mmCIF file of C-alpha atoms in Angstrom:
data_model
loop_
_atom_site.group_PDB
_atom_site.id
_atom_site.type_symbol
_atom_site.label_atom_id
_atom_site.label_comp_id
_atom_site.label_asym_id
_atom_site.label_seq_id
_atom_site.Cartn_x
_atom_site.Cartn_y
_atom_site.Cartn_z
ATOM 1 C CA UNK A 13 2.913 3.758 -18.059
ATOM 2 C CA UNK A 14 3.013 3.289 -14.272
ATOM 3 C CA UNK A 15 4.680 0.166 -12.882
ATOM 4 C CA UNK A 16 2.973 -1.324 -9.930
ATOM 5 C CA UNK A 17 5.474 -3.838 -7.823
ATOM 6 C CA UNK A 18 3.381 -6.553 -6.113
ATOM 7 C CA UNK A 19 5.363 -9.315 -4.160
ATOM 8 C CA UNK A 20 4.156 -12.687 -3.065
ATOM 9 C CA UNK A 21 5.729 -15.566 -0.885
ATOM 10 C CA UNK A 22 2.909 -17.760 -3.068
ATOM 11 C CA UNK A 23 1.194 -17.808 -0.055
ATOM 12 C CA UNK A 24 -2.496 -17.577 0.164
ATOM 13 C CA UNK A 25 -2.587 -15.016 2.026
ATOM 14 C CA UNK A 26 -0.376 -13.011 -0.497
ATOM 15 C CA UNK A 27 -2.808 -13.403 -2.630
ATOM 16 C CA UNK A 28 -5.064 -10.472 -1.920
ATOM 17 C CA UNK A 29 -2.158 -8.232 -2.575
ATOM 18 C CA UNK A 30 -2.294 -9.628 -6.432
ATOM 19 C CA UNK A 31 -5.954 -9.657 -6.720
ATOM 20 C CA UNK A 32 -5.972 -5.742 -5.585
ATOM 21 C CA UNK A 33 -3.376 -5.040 -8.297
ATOM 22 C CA UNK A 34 -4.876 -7.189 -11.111
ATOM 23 C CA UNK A 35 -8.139 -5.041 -10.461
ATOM 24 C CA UNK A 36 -6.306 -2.244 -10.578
ATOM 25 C CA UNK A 37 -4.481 -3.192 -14.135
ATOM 26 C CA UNK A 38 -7.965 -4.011 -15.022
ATOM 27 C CA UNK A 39 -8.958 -0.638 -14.366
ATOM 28 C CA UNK A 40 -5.869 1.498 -15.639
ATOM 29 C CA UNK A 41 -2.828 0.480 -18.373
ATOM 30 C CA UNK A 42 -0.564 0.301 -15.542
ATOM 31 C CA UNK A 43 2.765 -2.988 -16.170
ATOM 32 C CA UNK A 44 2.294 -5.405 -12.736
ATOM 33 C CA UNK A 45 5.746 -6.519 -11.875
ATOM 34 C CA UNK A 46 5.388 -9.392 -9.649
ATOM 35 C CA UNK A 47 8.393 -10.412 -7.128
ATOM 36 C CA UNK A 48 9.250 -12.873 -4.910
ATOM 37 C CA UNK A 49 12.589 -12.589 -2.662
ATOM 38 C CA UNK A 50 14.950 -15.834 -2.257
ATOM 39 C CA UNK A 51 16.763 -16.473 0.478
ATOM 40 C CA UNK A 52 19.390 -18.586 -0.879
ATOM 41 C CA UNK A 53 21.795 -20.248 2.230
ATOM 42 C CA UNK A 54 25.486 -20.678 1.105
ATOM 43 C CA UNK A 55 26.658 -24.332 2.130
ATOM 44 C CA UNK A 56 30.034 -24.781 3.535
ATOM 45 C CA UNK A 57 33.113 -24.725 1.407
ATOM 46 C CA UNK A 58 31.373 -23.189 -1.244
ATOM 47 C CA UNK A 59 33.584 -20.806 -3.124
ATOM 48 C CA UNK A 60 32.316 -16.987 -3.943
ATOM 49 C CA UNK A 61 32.112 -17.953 -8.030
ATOM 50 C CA UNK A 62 29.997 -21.246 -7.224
ATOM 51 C CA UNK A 63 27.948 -19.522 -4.447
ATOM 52 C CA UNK A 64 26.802 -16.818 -7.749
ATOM 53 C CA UNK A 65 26.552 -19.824 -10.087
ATOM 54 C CA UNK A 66 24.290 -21.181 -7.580
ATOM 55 C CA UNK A 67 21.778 -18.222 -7.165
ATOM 56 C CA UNK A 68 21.699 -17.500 -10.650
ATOM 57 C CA UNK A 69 20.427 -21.341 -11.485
ATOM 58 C CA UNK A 70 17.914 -20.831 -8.070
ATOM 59 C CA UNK A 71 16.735 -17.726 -9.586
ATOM 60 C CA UNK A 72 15.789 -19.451 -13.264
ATOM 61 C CA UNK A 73 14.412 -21.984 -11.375
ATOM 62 C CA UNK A 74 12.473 -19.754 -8.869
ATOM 63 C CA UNK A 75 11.141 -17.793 -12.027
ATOM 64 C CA UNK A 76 9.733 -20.439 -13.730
ATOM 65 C CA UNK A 77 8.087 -21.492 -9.814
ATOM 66 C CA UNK A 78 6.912 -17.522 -10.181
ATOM 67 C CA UNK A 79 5.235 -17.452 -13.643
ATOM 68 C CA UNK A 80 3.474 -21.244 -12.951
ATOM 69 C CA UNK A 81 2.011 -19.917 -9.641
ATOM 70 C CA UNK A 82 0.403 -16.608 -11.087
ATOM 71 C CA UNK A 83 -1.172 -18.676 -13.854
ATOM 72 C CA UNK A 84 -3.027 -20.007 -11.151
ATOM 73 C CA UNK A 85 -3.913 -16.624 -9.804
ATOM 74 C CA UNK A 86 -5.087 -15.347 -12.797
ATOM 75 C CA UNK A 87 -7.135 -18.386 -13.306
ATOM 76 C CA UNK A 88 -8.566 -18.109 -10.016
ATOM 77 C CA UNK A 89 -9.458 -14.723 -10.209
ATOM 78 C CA UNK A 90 -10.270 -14.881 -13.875
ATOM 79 C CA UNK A 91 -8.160 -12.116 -15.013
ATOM 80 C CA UNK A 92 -5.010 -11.802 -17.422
ATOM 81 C CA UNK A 93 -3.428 -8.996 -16.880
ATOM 82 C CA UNK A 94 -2.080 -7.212 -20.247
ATOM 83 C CA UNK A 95 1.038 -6.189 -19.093
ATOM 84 C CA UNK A 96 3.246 -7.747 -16.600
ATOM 85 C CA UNK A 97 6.745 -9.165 -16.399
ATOM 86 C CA UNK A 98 8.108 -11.564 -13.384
ATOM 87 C CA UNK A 99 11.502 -11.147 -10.996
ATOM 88 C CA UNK A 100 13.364 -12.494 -8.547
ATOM 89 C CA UNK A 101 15.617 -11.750 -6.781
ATOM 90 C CA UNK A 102 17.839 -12.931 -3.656
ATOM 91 C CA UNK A 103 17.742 -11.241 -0.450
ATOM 92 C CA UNK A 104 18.203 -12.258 3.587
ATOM 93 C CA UNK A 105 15.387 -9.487 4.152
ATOM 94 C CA UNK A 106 11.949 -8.944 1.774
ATOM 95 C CA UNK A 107 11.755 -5.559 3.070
ATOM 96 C CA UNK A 108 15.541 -4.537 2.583
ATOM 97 C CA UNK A 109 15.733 -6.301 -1.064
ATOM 98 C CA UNK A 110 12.086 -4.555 -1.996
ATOM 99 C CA UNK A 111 13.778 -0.988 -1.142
ATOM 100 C CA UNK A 112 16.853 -2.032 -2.986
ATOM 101 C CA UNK A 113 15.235 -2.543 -5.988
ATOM 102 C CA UNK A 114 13.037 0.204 -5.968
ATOM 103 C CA UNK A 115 16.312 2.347 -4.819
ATOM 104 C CA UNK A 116 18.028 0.834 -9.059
ATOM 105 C CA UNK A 117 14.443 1.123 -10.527
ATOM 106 C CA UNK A 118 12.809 4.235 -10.848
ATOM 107 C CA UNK A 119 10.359 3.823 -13.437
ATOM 108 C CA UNK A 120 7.928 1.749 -10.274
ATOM 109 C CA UNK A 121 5.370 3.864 -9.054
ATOM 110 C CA UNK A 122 3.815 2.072 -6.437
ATOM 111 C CA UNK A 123 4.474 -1.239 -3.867
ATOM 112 C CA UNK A 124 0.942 -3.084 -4.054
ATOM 113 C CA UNK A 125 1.625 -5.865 -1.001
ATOM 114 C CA UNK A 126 -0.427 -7.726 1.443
ATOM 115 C CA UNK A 127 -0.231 -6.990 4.790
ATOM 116 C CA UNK A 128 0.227 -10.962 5.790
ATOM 117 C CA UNK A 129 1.971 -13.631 4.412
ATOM 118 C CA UNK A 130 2.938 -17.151 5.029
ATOM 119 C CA UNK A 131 3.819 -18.203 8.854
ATOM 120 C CA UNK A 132 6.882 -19.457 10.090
ATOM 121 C CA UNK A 133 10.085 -19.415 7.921
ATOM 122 C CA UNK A 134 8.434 -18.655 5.047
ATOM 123 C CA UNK A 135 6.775 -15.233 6.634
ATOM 124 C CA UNK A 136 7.957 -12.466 4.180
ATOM 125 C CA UNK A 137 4.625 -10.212 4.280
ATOM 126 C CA UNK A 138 2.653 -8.432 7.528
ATOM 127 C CA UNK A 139 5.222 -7.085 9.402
ATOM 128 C CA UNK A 140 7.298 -5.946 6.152
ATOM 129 C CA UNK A 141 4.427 -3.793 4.743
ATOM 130 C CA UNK A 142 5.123 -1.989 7.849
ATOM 131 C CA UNK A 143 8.683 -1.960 7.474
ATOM 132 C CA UNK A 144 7.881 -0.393 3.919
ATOM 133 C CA UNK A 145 5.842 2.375 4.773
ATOM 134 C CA UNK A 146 7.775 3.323 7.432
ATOM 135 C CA UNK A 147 11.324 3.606 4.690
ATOM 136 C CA UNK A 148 9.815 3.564 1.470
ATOM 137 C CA UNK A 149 10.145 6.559 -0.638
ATOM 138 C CA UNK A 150 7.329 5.094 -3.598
ATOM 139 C CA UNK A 151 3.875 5.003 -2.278
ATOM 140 C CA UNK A 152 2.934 1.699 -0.218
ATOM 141 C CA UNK A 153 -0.840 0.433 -1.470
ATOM 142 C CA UNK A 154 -1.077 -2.077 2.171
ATOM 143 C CA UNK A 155 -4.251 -4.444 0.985
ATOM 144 C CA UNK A 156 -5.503 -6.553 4.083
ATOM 145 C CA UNK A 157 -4.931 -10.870 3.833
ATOM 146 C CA UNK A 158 -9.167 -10.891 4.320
ATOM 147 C CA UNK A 159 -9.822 -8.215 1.565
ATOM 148 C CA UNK A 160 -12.487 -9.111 -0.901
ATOM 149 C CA UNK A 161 -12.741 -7.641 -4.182
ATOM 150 C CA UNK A 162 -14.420 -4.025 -4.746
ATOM 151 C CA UNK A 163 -15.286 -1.710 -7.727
ATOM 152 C CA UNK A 164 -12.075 0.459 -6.762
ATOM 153 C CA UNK A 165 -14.872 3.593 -7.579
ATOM 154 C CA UNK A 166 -13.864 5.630 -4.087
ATOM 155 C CA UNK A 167 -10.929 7.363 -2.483
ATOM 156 C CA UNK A 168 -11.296 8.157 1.305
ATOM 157 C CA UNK A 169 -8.667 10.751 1.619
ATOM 158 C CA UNK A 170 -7.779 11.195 5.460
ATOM 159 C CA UNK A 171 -6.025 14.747 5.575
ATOM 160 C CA UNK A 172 -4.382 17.495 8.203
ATOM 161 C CA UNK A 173 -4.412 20.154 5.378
ATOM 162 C CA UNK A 174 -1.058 21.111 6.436
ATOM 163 C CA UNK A 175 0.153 20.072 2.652
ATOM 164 C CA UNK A 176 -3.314 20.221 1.133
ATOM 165 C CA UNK A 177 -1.867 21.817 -2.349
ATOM 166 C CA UNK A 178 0.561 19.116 -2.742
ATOM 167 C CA UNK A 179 -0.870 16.410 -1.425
ATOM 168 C CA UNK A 180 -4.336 16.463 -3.470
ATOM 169 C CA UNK A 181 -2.391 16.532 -6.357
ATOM 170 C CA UNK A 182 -0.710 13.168 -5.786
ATOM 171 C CA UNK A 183 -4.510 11.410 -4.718
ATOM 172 C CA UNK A 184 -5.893 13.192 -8.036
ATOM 173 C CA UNK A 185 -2.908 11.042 -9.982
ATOM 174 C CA UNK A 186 -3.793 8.043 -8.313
ATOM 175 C CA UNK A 187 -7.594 8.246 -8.318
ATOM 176 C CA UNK A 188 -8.195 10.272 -11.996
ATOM 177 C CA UNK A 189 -7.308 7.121 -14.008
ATOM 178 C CA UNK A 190 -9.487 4.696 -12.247
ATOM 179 C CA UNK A 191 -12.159 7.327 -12.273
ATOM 180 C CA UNK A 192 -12.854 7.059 -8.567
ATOM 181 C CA UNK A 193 -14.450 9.581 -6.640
ATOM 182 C CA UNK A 194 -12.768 11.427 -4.237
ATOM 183 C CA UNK A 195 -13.884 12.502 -0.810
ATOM 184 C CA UNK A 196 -11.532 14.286 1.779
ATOM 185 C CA UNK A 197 -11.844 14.009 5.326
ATOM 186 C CA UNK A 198 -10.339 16.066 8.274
ATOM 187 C CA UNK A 199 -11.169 15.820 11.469
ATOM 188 C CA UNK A 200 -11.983 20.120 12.471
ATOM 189 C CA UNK A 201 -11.364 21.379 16.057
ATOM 190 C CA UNK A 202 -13.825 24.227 17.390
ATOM 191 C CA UNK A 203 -11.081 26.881 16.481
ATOM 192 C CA UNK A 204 -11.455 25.756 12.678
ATOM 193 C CA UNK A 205 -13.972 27.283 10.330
ATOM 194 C CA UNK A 206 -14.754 25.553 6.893
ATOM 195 C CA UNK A 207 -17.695 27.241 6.114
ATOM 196 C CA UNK A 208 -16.203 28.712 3.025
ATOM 197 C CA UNK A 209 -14.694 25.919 1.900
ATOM 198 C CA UNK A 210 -13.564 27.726 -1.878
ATOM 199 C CA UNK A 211 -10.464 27.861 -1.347
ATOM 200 C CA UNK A 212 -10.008 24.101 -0.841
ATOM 201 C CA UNK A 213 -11.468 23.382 -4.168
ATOM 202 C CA UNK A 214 -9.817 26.721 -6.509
ATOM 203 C CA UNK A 215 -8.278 25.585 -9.161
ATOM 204 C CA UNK A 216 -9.068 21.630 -8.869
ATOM 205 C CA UNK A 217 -11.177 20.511 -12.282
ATOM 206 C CA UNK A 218 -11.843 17.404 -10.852
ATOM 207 C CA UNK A 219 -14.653 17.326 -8.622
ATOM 208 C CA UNK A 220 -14.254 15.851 -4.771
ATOM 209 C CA UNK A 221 -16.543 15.991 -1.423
ATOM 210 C CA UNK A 222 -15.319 17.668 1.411
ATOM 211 C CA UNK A 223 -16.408 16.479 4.886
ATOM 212 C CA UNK A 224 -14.982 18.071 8.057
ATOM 213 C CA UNK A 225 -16.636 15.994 10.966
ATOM 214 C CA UNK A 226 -15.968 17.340 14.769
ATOM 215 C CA UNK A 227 -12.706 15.761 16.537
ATOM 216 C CA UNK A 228 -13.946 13.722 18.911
ATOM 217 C CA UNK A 229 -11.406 14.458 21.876
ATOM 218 C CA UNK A 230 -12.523 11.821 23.827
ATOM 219 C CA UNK A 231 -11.191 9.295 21.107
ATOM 220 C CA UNK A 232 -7.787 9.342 19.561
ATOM 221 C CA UNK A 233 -7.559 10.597 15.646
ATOM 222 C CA UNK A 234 -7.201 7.016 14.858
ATOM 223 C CA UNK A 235 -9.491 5.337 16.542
ATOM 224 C CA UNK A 236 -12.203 8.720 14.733
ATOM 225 C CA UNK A 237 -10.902 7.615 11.455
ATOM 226 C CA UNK A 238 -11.513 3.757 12.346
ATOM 227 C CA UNK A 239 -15.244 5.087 13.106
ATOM 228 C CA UNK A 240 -15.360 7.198 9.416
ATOM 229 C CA UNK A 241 -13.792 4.555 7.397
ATOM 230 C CA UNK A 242 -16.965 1.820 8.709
ATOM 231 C CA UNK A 243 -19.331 4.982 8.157
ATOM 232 C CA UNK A 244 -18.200 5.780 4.217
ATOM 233 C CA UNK A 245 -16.608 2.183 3.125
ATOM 234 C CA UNK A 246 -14.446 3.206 0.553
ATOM 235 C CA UNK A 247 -12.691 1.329 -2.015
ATOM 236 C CA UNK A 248 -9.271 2.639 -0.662
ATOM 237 C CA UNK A 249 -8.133 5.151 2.092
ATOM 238 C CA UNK A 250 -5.367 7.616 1.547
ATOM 239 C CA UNK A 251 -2.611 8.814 4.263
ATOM 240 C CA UNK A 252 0.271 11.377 4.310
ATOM 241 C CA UNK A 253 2.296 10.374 6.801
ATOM 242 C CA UNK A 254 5.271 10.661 8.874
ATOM 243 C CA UNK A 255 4.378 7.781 11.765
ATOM 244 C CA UNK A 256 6.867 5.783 13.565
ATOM 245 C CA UNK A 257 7.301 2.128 12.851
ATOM 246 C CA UNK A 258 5.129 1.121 16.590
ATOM 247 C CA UNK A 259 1.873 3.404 14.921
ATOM 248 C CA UNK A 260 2.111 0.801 12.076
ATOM 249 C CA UNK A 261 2.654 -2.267 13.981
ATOM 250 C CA UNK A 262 -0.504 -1.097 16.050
ATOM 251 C CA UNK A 263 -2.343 -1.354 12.706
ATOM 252 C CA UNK A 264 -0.975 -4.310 11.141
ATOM 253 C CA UNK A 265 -1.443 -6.179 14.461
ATOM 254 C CA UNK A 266 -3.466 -9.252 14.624
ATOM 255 C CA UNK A 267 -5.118 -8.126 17.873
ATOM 256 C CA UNK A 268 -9.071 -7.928 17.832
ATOM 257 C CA UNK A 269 -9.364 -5.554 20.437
ATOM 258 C CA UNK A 270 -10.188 -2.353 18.617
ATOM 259 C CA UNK A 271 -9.590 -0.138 22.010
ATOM 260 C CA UNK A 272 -5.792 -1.321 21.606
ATOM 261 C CA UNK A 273 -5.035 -1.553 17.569
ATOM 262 C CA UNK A 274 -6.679 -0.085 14.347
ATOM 263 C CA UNK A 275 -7.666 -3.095 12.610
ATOM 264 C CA UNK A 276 -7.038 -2.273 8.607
ATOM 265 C CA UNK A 277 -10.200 -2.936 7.202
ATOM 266 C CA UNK A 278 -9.432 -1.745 3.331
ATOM 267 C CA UNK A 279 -6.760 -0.650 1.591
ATOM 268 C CA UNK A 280 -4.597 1.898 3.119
ATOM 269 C CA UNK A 281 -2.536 3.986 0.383
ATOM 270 C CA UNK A 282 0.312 5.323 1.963
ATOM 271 C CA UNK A 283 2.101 8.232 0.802
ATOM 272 C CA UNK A 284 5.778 9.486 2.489
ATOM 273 C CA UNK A 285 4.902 13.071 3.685
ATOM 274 C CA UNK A 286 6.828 15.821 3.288
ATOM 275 C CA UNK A 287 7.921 18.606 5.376
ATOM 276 C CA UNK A 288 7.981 18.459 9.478
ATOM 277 C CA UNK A 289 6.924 15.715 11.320
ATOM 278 C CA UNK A 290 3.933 16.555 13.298
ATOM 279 C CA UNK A 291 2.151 14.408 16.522
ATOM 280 C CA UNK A 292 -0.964 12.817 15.946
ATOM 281 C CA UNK A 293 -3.758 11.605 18.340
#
């Protein structure tokens, strides 16, 4: 059974990041394990056994805060999940103690997390889910604060083809069980011919659409995808990537001005890509 890691600062923002993975447990046995990082400040004069007796008794405490706040979630959304289990743990960064975990816990599959949080002091979301993709080894399923709640029935799979074989493989294990359709997208330039597209679907018994749309040069890649995503709206879109943190702050960034950031719009399932990095548009 997959385990799906979805934190929360209990903010409501946070919240879409739960309501994304309860429809996904909804969808798929999967176990939802539900986090929420403590930052715990050690007061003066404090000795090291007393500063762990303290956390320990925040992090009961904090638990119980946990459990009380997702029965609210569930009741708002008006689903129990069937198998889930609650943690905490204490951390200076959400980002850093996410990874950590992740790093002593291999049996999670996937980081389900909003891509805003609380503001202020309390901010633990937004910029993280950046952070995340950017380090993060398990897949990163980025769900936007404004995201309302979809049939989870199609993947939009946004692909170079430079690690087709591999790649499809690991959007097949993530779309089979919710028995979503599939569609691939790449963007062809005038030297590419998929006329005979065959050899792109050998071998593969479950069906998917292809769709190889001209590169618009006079647009960058992202801004073409931005275009294709409002054009198909799919449940969730699908990336391979190798992009420096400043690509993801560009799409995680509150600006409205489309020329200047790609505004996430729905999901964005982010896989770590393998092999040499390559430039993109």
């Amino acid at each position: 059974m997959k385990t799906i890691l979805v934190p929360t600062d209990y903010s409501d923002n946070s919240k879409a990041g739960l309501k994304f993975a309860l429809q996904w447990a909804s969808k798929e046995e999967v176990k939802l394990l539900f986090m929420h990082v403590l930052q715990v400040n050690r007061e003066s004069g404090m000795s090291e056994q007393e500063f762990h007796h303290f956390i320990a008794g925040k992090i009961r405490h904090e638990k119980q805060v946990l459990e009380a706040f997702l029965q609210t979630v569930f009741a708002e959304f008006n689903i129990q999940p069937k198998h889930y289990a609650v943690e905490v743990v204490e951390g200076f960064s959400a980002d850093t103690s996410l990874l950590a975990y992740c790093d002593e816990h291999p049996e999670i599959s996937y980081i389900c997390i909003s891509t805003r949080g609380a503001s202020g002091i309390k901010k633990m979301l937004g910029t993280n889910t950046g952070n995340l993709i950017t380090t993060s080894e398990i897949p990163v399923m980025a769900v936007p604060f404004h995201h309302q709640e979809n049939d989870l029935n199609r993947v939009l799979y946004a692909s170079d083809l430079m690690d087709y074989p591999q790649e499809i493989e690991k959007v097949m294990g993530f779309a089979k069980p919710l028995k979503a359709e599939i569609e691939i997208l790449h963007f062809s330039w005038p030297y590419e011919d998929y006329s005979d597209d065959s050899p792109l679907r050998r071998d593969y018994e479950y069906g998917f659409k292809l769709s190889f749309p001209a590169h618009d040069v006079t647009q960058r890649l992202m801004t073409n995808l931005h275009d294709e995503i409002r054009e198909k709206k799919p449940s969730v879109v699908v990336m391979f990537t190798h992009q420096e943190k400043k690509f993801w702050e560009k799409i995680f960034s509150p600006s409205k001005t489309e020329q200047l950031s790609f505004r996430l719009d729905v999901p964005l399932l982010v896989f770590r890509k393998e092999g040499k990095k390559q430039i993109n548009g």
